[in-house]
mmCIF file of C-alpha atoms in Angstrom:
data_model
loop_
_atom_site.group_PDB
_atom_site.id
_atom_site.type_symbol
_atom_site.label_atom_id
_atom_site.label_comp_id
_atom_site.label_asym_id
_atom_site.label_seq_id
_atom_site.Cartn_x
_atom_site.Cartn_y
_atom_site.Cartn_z
ATOM 1 C CA MET O 1 78.340 -131.640 -11.644
ATOM 2 C CA LYS O 2 78.983 -130.282 -15.375
ATOM 3 C CA ALA O 3 78.518 -133.304 -17.361
ATOM 4 C CA LEU O 4 76.025 -136.527 -17.318
ATOM 5 C CA GLU O 5 75.584 -139.935 -19.265
ATOM 6 C CA HIS O 6 71.672 -139.108 -21.011
ATOM 7 C CA ALA O 7 69.684 -142.285 -22.193
ATOM 8 C CA HIS O 8 67.774 -139.921 -24.737
ATOM 9 C CA PHE O 9 71.203 -137.272 -25.495
ATOM 10 C CA GLY O 10 74.184 -139.162 -24.883
ATOM 11 C CA HIS O 11 77.265 -137.478 -23.605
ATOM 12 C CA VAL O 12 76.108 -134.063 -22.310
ATOM 13 C CA ASP O 13 78.212 -132.031 -20.764
ATOM 14 C CA THR O 14 78.045 -128.108 -20.285
ATOM 15 C CA GLY O 15 81.838 -127.661 -18.698
ATOM 16 C CA ALA O 16 83.730 -126.340 -21.613
ATOM 17 C CA LEU O 17 81.263 -123.292 -22.016
ATOM 18 C CA ARG O 18 82.190 -119.913 -22.118
ATOM 19 C CA ASP O 19 78.806 -118.868 -24.347
ATOM 20 C CA THR O 20 75.145 -120.196 -24.925
ATOM 21 C CA ASP O 21 75.847 -123.090 -28.026
ATOM 22 C CA ILE O 22 74.381 -126.272 -29.188
ATOM 23 C CA ILE O 23 75.473 -128.801 -26.673
ATOM 24 C CA TRP O 24 73.620 -131.836 -28.318
ATOM 25 C CA ARG O 25 71.462 -132.501 -32.409
ATOM 26 C CA GLY O 26 68.850 -134.446 -33.527
ATOM 27 C CA THR O 27 66.326 -135.027 -35.414
ATOM 28 C CA SER O 28 62.193 -136.259 -34.555
ATOM 29 C CA GLN O 29 59.696 -137.640 -36.718
ATOM 30 C CA VAL O 30 56.794 -135.315 -37.344
ATOM 31 C CA GLY O 31 54.409 -136.871 -39.452
ATOM 32 C CA ASP O 32 55.891 -137.615 -42.750
ATOM 33 C CA ASP O 33 58.870 -134.549 -41.540
ATOM 34 C CA GLU O 34 61.728 -135.194 -40.210
ATOM 35 C CA VAL O 35 62.216 -131.881 -37.882
ATOM 36 C CA GLU O 36 65.836 -130.643 -36.530
ATOM 37 C CA VAL O 37 65.838 -130.975 -32.778
ATOM 38 C CA LEU O 38 68.905 -128.816 -30.557
ATOM 39 C CA LEU O 39 69.652 -128.634 -27.297
ATOM 40 C CA TRP O 40 71.053 -125.865 -25.995
ATOM 41 C CA ALA O 41 73.236 -124.592 -22.900
ATOM 42 C CA GLY O 42 75.376 -121.614 -20.956
ATOM 43 C CA PRO O 43 78.190 -122.040 -19.058
ATOM 44 C CA SER O 44 75.650 -121.425 -15.562
ATOM 45 C CA SER O 45 74.161 -124.734 -17.355
ATOM 46 C CA ALA O 46 74.575 -128.442 -14.739
ATOM 47 C CA PRO O 47 72.914 -130.613 -16.806
ATOM 48 C CA ASP O 48 70.133 -132.153 -14.596
ATOM 49 C CA ALA O 49 69.002 -136.007 -15.105
ATOM 50 C CA GLY O 50 65.056 -134.888 -14.718
ATOM 51 C CA GLU O 51 65.397 -131.683 -16.264
ATOM 52 C CA LEU O 52 66.386 -134.126 -19.797
ATOM 53 C CA ASP O 53 64.575 -136.520 -19.141
ATOM 54 C CA ASP O 54 61.859 -134.197 -19.337
ATOM 55 C CA LEU O 55 62.495 -132.922 -22.762
ATOM 56 C CA ALA O 56 63.371 -136.486 -24.351
ATOM 57 C CA ALA O 57 60.004 -136.797 -23.474
ATOM 58 C CA CYS O 58 58.797 -133.943 -24.912
ATOM 59 C CA LEU O 59 60.712 -135.077 -27.869
ATOM 60 C CA THR O 60 58.653 -138.599 -27.997
ATOM 61 C CA GLY O 61 55.453 -136.886 -27.548
ATOM 62 C CA LEU O 62 56.548 -134.576 -30.403
ATOM 63 C CA PRO O 63 53.016 -135.486 -32.214
ATOM 64 C CA ALA O 64 51.046 -134.751 -28.933
ATOM 65 C CA LEU O 65 52.841 -131.740 -28.066
ATOM 66 C CA ASP O 66 52.582 -130.115 -32.155
ATOM 67 C CA ALA O 67 49.131 -130.019 -32.691
ATOM 68 C CA ALA O 68 48.578 -128.400 -28.908
ATOM 69 C CA ALA O 69 50.679 -126.460 -30.331
ATOM 70 C CA ARG O 70 48.503 -125.561 -33.815
ATOM 71 C CA ALA O 71 45.754 -125.326 -31.582
ATOM 72 C CA ALA O 72 47.687 -122.420 -30.439
ATOM 73 C CA LEU O 73 48.827 -121.077 -33.060
ATOM 74 C CA ARG O 74 45.278 -120.723 -34.649
ATOM 75 C CA THR O 75 44.251 -119.558 -31.292
ATOM 76 C CA TYR O 76 46.669 -116.882 -31.861
ATOM 77 C CA LEU O 77 46.296 -116.188 -35.277
ATOM 78 C CA ASP O 78 42.274 -115.405 -35.140
ATOM 79 C CA GLY O 79 42.871 -113.076 -32.185
ATOM 80 C CA ASP O 80 45.079 -111.223 -34.394
ATOM 81 C CA ARG O 81 45.064 -112.465 -38.175
ATOM 82 C CA SER O 82 48.703 -109.838 -39.001
ATOM 83 C CA PHE O 83 50.370 -112.670 -39.704
ATOM 84 C CA VAL O 84 48.082 -114.444 -42.134
ATOM 85 C CA ASP O 85 47.853 -111.180 -43.645
ATOM 86 C CA PHE O 86 51.570 -110.509 -44.007
ATOM 87 C CA HIS O 87 51.988 -114.184 -45.716
ATOM 88 C CA LEU O 88 49.076 -113.503 -48.106
ATOM 89 C CA GLU O 89 50.311 -109.817 -49.653
ATOM 90 C CA GLU O 90 53.902 -110.617 -49.584
ATOM 91 C CA LEU O 91 53.596 -114.363 -51.427
ATOM 92 C CA GLU O 92 50.229 -113.613 -53.631
ATOM 93 C CA GLY O 93 50.376 -116.342 -56.126
ATOM 94 C CA SER O 94 53.323 -118.283 -54.809
ATOM 95 C CA GLY O 95 52.656 -121.872 -54.206
ATOM 96 C CA ALA O 96 51.625 -122.331 -50.779
ATOM 97 C CA ALA O 97 49.144 -118.685 -50.574
ATOM 98 C CA GLY O 98 47.651 -118.381 -54.212
ATOM 99 C CA ARG O 99 46.615 -122.862 -53.031
ATOM 100 C CA LEU O 100 45.600 -120.943 -50.260
ATOM 101 C CA VAL O 101 43.398 -118.183 -51.518
ATOM 102 C CA ARG O 102 41.999 -120.819 -54.490
ATOM 103 C CA GLU O 103 40.738 -123.133 -51.732
ATOM 104 C CA ALA O 104 38.733 -120.189 -50.230
ATOM 105 C CA ALA O 105 37.016 -119.246 -53.395
ATOM 106 C CA GLY O 106 36.878 -115.473 -52.302
ATOM 107 C CA ASP O 107 36.139 -115.704 -49.181
ATOM 108 C CA GLU O 108 39.005 -115.408 -45.977
ATOM 109 C CA VAL O 109 41.222 -117.637 -45.376
ATOM 110 C CA GLY O 110 40.708 -119.142 -42.698
ATOM 111 C CA THR O 111 43.492 -119.268 -39.365
ATOM 112 C CA ALA O 112 43.121 -123.651 -39.748
ATOM 113 C CA ALA O 113 43.944 -123.595 -43.471
ATOM 114 C CA PHE O 114 46.740 -121.748 -43.525
ATOM 115 C CA VAL O 115 47.664 -123.162 -39.897
ATOM 116 C CA ALA O 116 47.596 -126.488 -41.836
ATOM 117 C CA ALA O 117 49.944 -125.195 -44.442
ATOM 118 C CA MET O 118 52.695 -124.137 -42.081
ATOM 119 C CA ARG O 119 55.204 -126.575 -40.910
ATOM 120 C CA LEU O 120 57.358 -127.032 -38.283
ATOM 121 C CA ASN O 121 60.604 -125.635 -39.197
ATOM 122 C CA GLY O 122 62.575 -126.836 -36.110
ATOM 123 C CA VAL O 123 62.464 -127.695 -31.562
ATOM 124 C CA GLY O 124 65.031 -125.499 -29.670
ATOM 125 C CA LEU O 125 65.271 -127.209 -26.391
ATOM 126 C CA TRP O 126 67.150 -124.595 -23.398
ATOM 127 C CA LEU O 127 68.762 -126.108 -20.071
ATOM 128 C CA GLY O 128 67.571 -124.086 -17.496
ATOM 129 C CA GLY O 129 69.264 -121.230 -16.753
ATOM 130 C CA VAL O 130 69.887 -120.048 -20.337
ATOM 131 C CA SER O 131 66.775 -118.910 -20.764
ATOM 132 C CA ASP O 132 63.820 -116.447 -19.276
ATOM 133 C CA ARG O 133 61.259 -117.950 -22.211
ATOM 134 C CA PRO O 134 60.208 -121.373 -22.001
ATOM 135 C CA PRO O 135 62.465 -124.426 -22.297
ATOM 136 C CA VAL O 136 60.528 -125.199 -25.234
ATOM 137 C CA VAL O 137 60.607 -124.636 -28.610
ATOM 138 C CA LEU O 138 58.681 -125.185 -31.802
ATOM 139 C CA ASP O 139 59.736 -123.026 -35.001
ATOM 140 C CA TYR O 140 56.070 -123.012 -37.446
ATOM 141 C CA VAL O 141 56.935 -121.063 -40.949
ATOM 142 C CA PHE O 142 54.995 -120.420 -43.986
ATOM 143 C CA GLU O 143 56.718 -120.972 -47.576
ATOM 144 C CA PRO O 144 60.289 -121.213 -45.650
ATOM 145 C CA ASP O 145 61.814 -120.266 -49.100
ATOM 146 C CA LEU O 146 60.153 -117.292 -49.615
ATOM 147 C CA SER O 147 59.687 -116.329 -45.760
ATOM 148 C CA ASP O 148 62.288 -115.525 -42.724
ATOM 149 C CA GLN O 149 58.930 -115.076 -40.505
ATOM 150 C CA ILE O 150 58.232 -117.719 -37.522
ATOM 151 C CA LEU O 151 55.660 -118.000 -34.888
ATOM 152 C CA ALA O 152 57.279 -119.938 -32.449
ATOM 153 C CA VAL O 153 55.163 -121.751 -29.717
ATOM 154 C CA GLY O 154 57.105 -121.979 -26.185
ATOM 155 C CA ALA O 155 56.189 -125.084 -23.895
ATOM 156 C CA THR O 156 57.428 -126.042 -20.702
ATOM 157 C CA ARG O 157 59.180 -128.871 -19.639
ATOM 158 C CA HIS O 158 56.268 -131.315 -19.106
ATOM 159 C CA GLY O 159 55.072 -129.842 -22.369
ATOM 160 C CA ALA O 160 52.133 -127.627 -22.055
ATOM 161 C CA VAL O 161 51.584 -124.607 -24.177
ATOM 162 C CA ALA O 162 52.655 -121.418 -22.991
ATOM 163 C CA SER O 163 53.245 -118.853 -25.468
ATOM 164 C CA VAL O 164 53.200 -117.871 -28.769
ATOM 165 C CA ASP O 165 56.005 -115.305 -30.885
ATOM 166 C CA TRP O 166 55.807 -113.773 -33.902
ATOM 167 C CA GLU O 167 59.964 -113.183 -34.564
ATOM 168 C CA SER O 168 61.843 -113.450 -37.710
#
């Protein structure tokens, strides 16, 4: 079956897809921020009510998933500071980078402070069969007006963090 009605996503139809595309667009609230959410599918995708229920639950629990993703980001950056150092060097003196350096008062900017300054820029949900990556991807950015670099946190459809990848 290529179409179904879902309580959260509404009418979900993959029958006319020739390529991977967005089949639903919405927003979710995380703290004071409204975050864009995109549901992706491909021609081989068949909407499954259980899978959609799990993805909707990830959105309902987005504040908790955001907290888990930020913990994974801190661990990732504690192991490799390249993303932090790149941004502090490239954006030296800019708004958030300058503030973090001033607050560090001569010490190294900590990964916890850096992650706290990052913004959740968007959430991608991927129906099964579209990608070999985790089906939930949270994109985090630092000073998005000045940098196109992203740390993408992948999670399972049940909300368990599975990966962190540096993308641009």
